[in-house]
Every structure is written in C-alpha cells, then in structure tokens.
Amino acid sequence: MVIKMLTGKKLQDGFTLIELIASMVLMAIMLPSVGLLVVNSMRAIATHNVSLQASVDGGYVQNNFTKHLDALSSFSDDPNPTRYILKFTIDNGTEYVYTIDSDDQDIKYSRKKEGEVAYSGILMKNVFVDSDDDDFDSKFIYRDINNVIIATPGDTTIKSVELKFTLSRAKQVYRYSVYVMPDQKAHDNETGITL
C-alpha cells in the first residue's frame, strides 16, 4: 500500500489478453520457418558427413593400392591381368591378388608369401561393378611404356596401372581413380633415351 501511494501508479500483475494473443500469433508465424531452417541444416550436415566418409574411404583405397604397387617387382601372367583381376609380386616375394568382385560388389585382396599363412580381406565394400554405364564401373586399366591403354594386358609389357572405382554411399555416387607407376618400372629406362 505504501508503494501505491508514493508513485501514484497501479502495479500490473501480468500480460493482457491482447499481448498474449499477439505473441502467440508471432510464434505461430516464426516456428515453421525456424523448424525448416533446423531441418535443412541437419540434412546438410548429414550429406556432408556422407561425402566426408566417402572421401576417407576413397583415400584409404588409393593409399593402400599405391603402397602395395610401389614395391612391385613383376606382374603375374597366371591369370593374365583383366579389368577385374590384378596379380603381382613385390620385391620381398609376397604375391598380391586384387579382385573386383561383381557378385558382392567389393574390392578384395589377398597376399601370400611363401612359407607364411595367406591373408585375405576386403579393401572396400559397395563399389559399382558391371553397371549399365561403363564409366561408373570399377576396373583396372593397364598402360604401356607410351602411356597407351593396353587392350589385352598379357600381350605387352605393363608400365602402369590405374584403378578406377565408384563408391555408392547413401544413394550418392562418388568416383575415384588412382594411377600407379611402380618405382622399379618407372626408373627403368626402356627407351634408351638419355635423361
């Protein structure tokens, strides 16, 4: 009571009905927009995460494939290299076989050194093989000393190998390629040209 007398004003205890209705109308207008922004942000984050994981997977395949081929001493003729099978031996006598499996849609590899237990595993899952569009197929491409694609790899000397692979991740397609010219082959001067 003392306060009312000193100020000469009435104290308000809350909001008026009109203020409450106005604030509810504003919230009803703003909430769908805010909700849409949140949903779009979450979708963008999910898409980015899938893309990032695909890049990590692609880098893993590229690094391992390059590391194994860099130590290559010879390609194996049994079986002849094909677009889906690559067999080679590295300097220490370990034999690698890479297979692009069309049934499981995996890139598989095995390694075997004489006197040791063979190891096999899956380098990457969910790759495109035998798709309708040949540009999206995962495959090995062989090149000769002139960097020309070899149609029948067993008929001529292979100088380099390219692994093209396409990953399928969350209904998205990611294409990668790794080109390897093994160190030993790369430094052989087969042309006789003075460098």
Coordinates of C-alpha atoms in Angstrom, one line a residue:
M1 CA 0.0 0.0 0.0
V2 CA 2.8 2.4 0.7
I3 CA 4.2 1.9 -2.8
K4 CA 0.9 2.8 -4.4
M5 CA 0.6 6.0 -2.6
L6 CA 4.1 7.1 -3.3
T7 CA 4.1 6.5 -7.1
G8 CA 0.5 7.1 -7.7
K9 CA 0.5 4.3 -10.3
K10 CA -1.1 0.8 -10.2
L11 CA 1.2 -2.2 -10.3
Q12 CA 0.5 -4.7 -13.2
D13 CA 0.4 -8.4 -12.3
G14 CA 0.9 -9.9 -15.9
F15 CA 0.2 -9.6 -19.6
T16 CA -3.0 -8.6 -21.1
L17 CA -5.0 -11.0 -23.3
I18 CA -4.2 -9.0 -26.4
E19 CA -0.5 -9.2 -25.7
L20 CA -0.7 -12.9 -25.2
I21 CA -2.6 -13.4 -28.4
A22 CA -0.2 -11.2 -30.4
S23 CA 2.8 -13.2 -29.1
M24 CA 1.1 -16.5 -29.9
V25 CA 0.4 -15.3 -33.5
L26 CA 4.1 -14.2 -33.9
M27 CA 5.3 -17.6 -32.6
A28 CA 2.9 -19.4 -35.0
I29 CA 4.4 -17.4 -37.9
M30 CA 8.0 -17.9 -36.9
L31 CA 8.1 -21.5 -35.7
P32 CA 7.7 -23.2 -39.1
S33 CA 10.5 -21.1 -40.6
V34 CA 12.8 -21.9 -37.7
G35 CA 11.8 -25.6 -38.0
L36 CA 12.6 -25.6 -41.7
L37 CA 16.0 -24.0 -41.1
V38 CA 16.8 -26.6 -38.5
V39 CA 15.7 -29.5 -40.8
N40 CA 17.7 -28.1 -43.7
S41 CA 20.8 -27.7 -41.6
M42 CA 20.5 -31.2 -40.3
R43 CA 20.2 -32.5 -43.9
A44 CA 23.2 -30.5 -45.0
I45 CA 25.2 -31.9 -42.1
A46 CA 24.2 -35.5 -42.9
T47 CA 25.1 -35.0 -46.6
H48 CA 28.4 -33.5 -45.7
N49 CA 29.2 -36.4 -43.3
V50 CA 28.4 -39.0 -46.0
S51 CA 30.6 -37.1 -48.5
L52 CA 33.4 -36.8 -46.0
Q53 CA 33.2 -40.6 -45.2
A54 CA 33.3 -41.4 -48.9
S55 CA 36.4 -39.3 -49.3
V56 CA 38.1 -41.1 -46.4
D57 CA 37.1 -44.5 -47.9
G58 CA 38.4 -43.4 -51.3
G59 CA 41.7 -42.2 -49.8
Y60 CA 42.1 -45.5 -47.9
V61 CA 41.8 -47.5 -51.1
Q62 CA 44.2 -45.1 -53.0
N63 CA 46.9 -45.2 -50.3
N64 CA 46.9 -49.0 -49.8
F65 CA 46.8 -49.7 -53.6
T66 CA 49.7 -47.3 -54.2
K67 CA 51.7 -48.6 -51.3
H68 CA 51.5 -52.2 -52.5
L69 CA 52.2 -51.5 -56.1
D70 CA 55.2 -49.2 -55.4
A71 CA 57.2 -52.2 -54.3
L72 CA 56.2 -54.3 -57.4
S73 CA 58.8 -56.4 -59.0
S74 CA 56.7 -58.2 -61.6
F75 CA 53.1 -58.7 -62.8
S76 CA 51.9 -62.3 -62.9
D77 CA 50.7 -63.8 -66.1
D78 CA 48.7 -66.5 -64.4
P79 CA 46.0 -65.5 -64.6
N80 CA 46.6 -62.7 -67.1
P81 CA 45.6 -59.3 -65.7
T82 CA 42.0 -58.4 -66.6
R83 CA 39.8 -55.4 -65.8
Y84 CA 38.7 -57.2 -62.6
I85 CA 41.8 -59.1 -61.5
L86 CA 45.3 -57.9 -60.9
K87 CA 48.1 -60.2 -59.7
F88 CA 51.6 -59.1 -58.9
T89 CA 54.7 -59.9 -56.8
I90 CA 56.6 -57.4 -54.8
D91 CA 60.4 -57.3 -54.1
N92 CA 60.3 -59.5 -51.0
G93 CA 58.5 -62.3 -52.8
T94 CA 55.0 -61.6 -51.5
E95 CA 52.3 -62.1 -54.1
Y96 CA 49.2 -59.9 -54.1
V97 CA 45.9 -60.5 -55.9
Y98 CA 43.4 -57.8 -56.2
T99 CA 39.9 -58.8 -57.3
I100 CA 36.9 -56.6 -58.1
D101 CA 34.0 -58.9 -57.2
S102 CA 30.9 -58.3 -59.2
D103 CA 28.7 -60.5 -57.0
D104 CA 29.5 -58.9 -53.7
Q105 CA 30.4 -55.5 -55.2
D106 CA 33.7 -55.4 -53.2
I107 CA 37.3 -54.8 -53.9
K108 CA 39.1 -57.8 -52.3
Y109 CA 42.7 -58.5 -51.9
S110 CA 45.0 -61.3 -50.7
R111 CA 48.6 -61.5 -50.0
K112 CA 50.8 -64.6 -49.7
K113 CA 54.4 -65.0 -49.0
E114 CA 56.0 -68.4 -49.4
G115 CA 56.2 -70.2 -46.1
E116 CA 53.6 -67.9 -44.5
V117 CA 49.8 -68.1 -44.0
A118 CA 47.9 -66.3 -46.7
Y119 CA 46.0 -63.2 -45.7
S120 CA 42.8 -62.0 -47.4
G121 CA 40.4 -59.2 -46.8
I122 CA 38.1 -56.6 -48.3
L123 CA 39.7 -53.4 -49.3
M124 CA 36.4 -51.6 -49.9
K125 CA 32.7 -52.5 -49.9
N126 CA 29.8 -51.2 -52.1
V127 CA 31.6 -50.4 -55.3
F128 CA 29.9 -50.3 -58.7
V129 CA 30.7 -53.3 -60.9
D130 CA 29.0 -54.2 -64.2
S131 CA 26.7 -51.2 -64.1
D132 CA 24.7 -50.1 -67.1
D133 CA 27.2 -47.2 -67.7
D134 CA 30.7 -48.4 -68.2
D135 CA 32.1 -45.0 -67.0
F136 CA 30.9 -45.9 -63.5
D137 CA 32.3 -49.4 -63.4
S138 CA 35.2 -50.2 -61.0
K139 CA 38.1 -51.7 -63.0
F140 CA 41.8 -51.9 -63.6
I141 CA 43.3 -50.1 -66.6
Y142 CA 46.7 -51.0 -67.8
R143 CA 49.1 -48.8 -69.8
D144 CA 52.3 -49.5 -71.7
I145 CA 55.6 -47.5 -71.8
N146 CA 53.9 -44.9 -74.1
N147 CA 51.0 -44.5 -71.7
V148 CA 48.6 -46.1 -74.2
I149 CA 45.9 -48.3 -72.7
I150 CA 46.6 -52.0 -73.2
A151 CA 43.5 -53.8 -74.5
T152 CA 45.0 -57.3 -73.8
P153 CA 47.4 -56.9 -70.8
G154 CA 49.1 -60.3 -71.3
D155 CA 50.4 -59.3 -74.8
T156 CA 52.6 -56.5 -73.9
T157 CA 54.7 -55.0 -71.1
I158 CA 52.6 -53.2 -68.4
K159 CA 54.2 -50.0 -67.3
S160 CA 51.5 -48.6 -65.1
V161 CA 48.1 -49.5 -63.6
E162 CA 45.1 -47.3 -62.9
L163 CA 42.4 -48.4 -60.5
K164 CA 39.1 -46.6 -61.2
F165 CA 36.4 -47.2 -58.6
T166 CA 33.0 -45.8 -57.9
L167 CA 31.6 -45.9 -54.4
S168 CA 27.9 -46.0 -53.5
R169 CA 27.2 -44.2 -50.3
A170 CA 23.7 -43.2 -49.0
K171 CA 22.2 -43.1 -52.5
Q172 CA 25.1 -40.9 -53.7
V173 CA 27.8 -41.9 -56.2
Y174 CA 31.5 -41.0 -55.7
R175 CA 34.1 -41.7 -58.4
Y176 CA 37.8 -42.1 -57.6
S177 CA 40.9 -43.0 -59.5
V178 CA 44.4 -43.9 -58.6
Y179 CA 47.2 -44.1 -61.1
V180 CA 50.4 -46.0 -60.1
M181 CA 53.6 -46.3 -62.0
P182 CA 55.6 -48.7 -59.8
D183 CA 59.0 -47.3 -58.7
Q184 CA 61.1 -50.1 -60.2
K185 CA 59.4 -49.9 -63.6
A186 CA 59.3 -46.1 -63.6
H187 CA 63.0 -45.9 -63.3
D188 CA 63.9 -48.5 -65.9
N189 CA 65.0 -46.6 -69.0
E190 CA 63.5 -48.9 -71.5
T191 CA 63.5 -46.4 -74.3
G192 CA 67.3 -45.8 -74.2
I193 CA 66.8 -42.0 -74.0
T194 CA 69.4 -40.2 -72.0
L195 CA 67.6 -38.3 -69.2

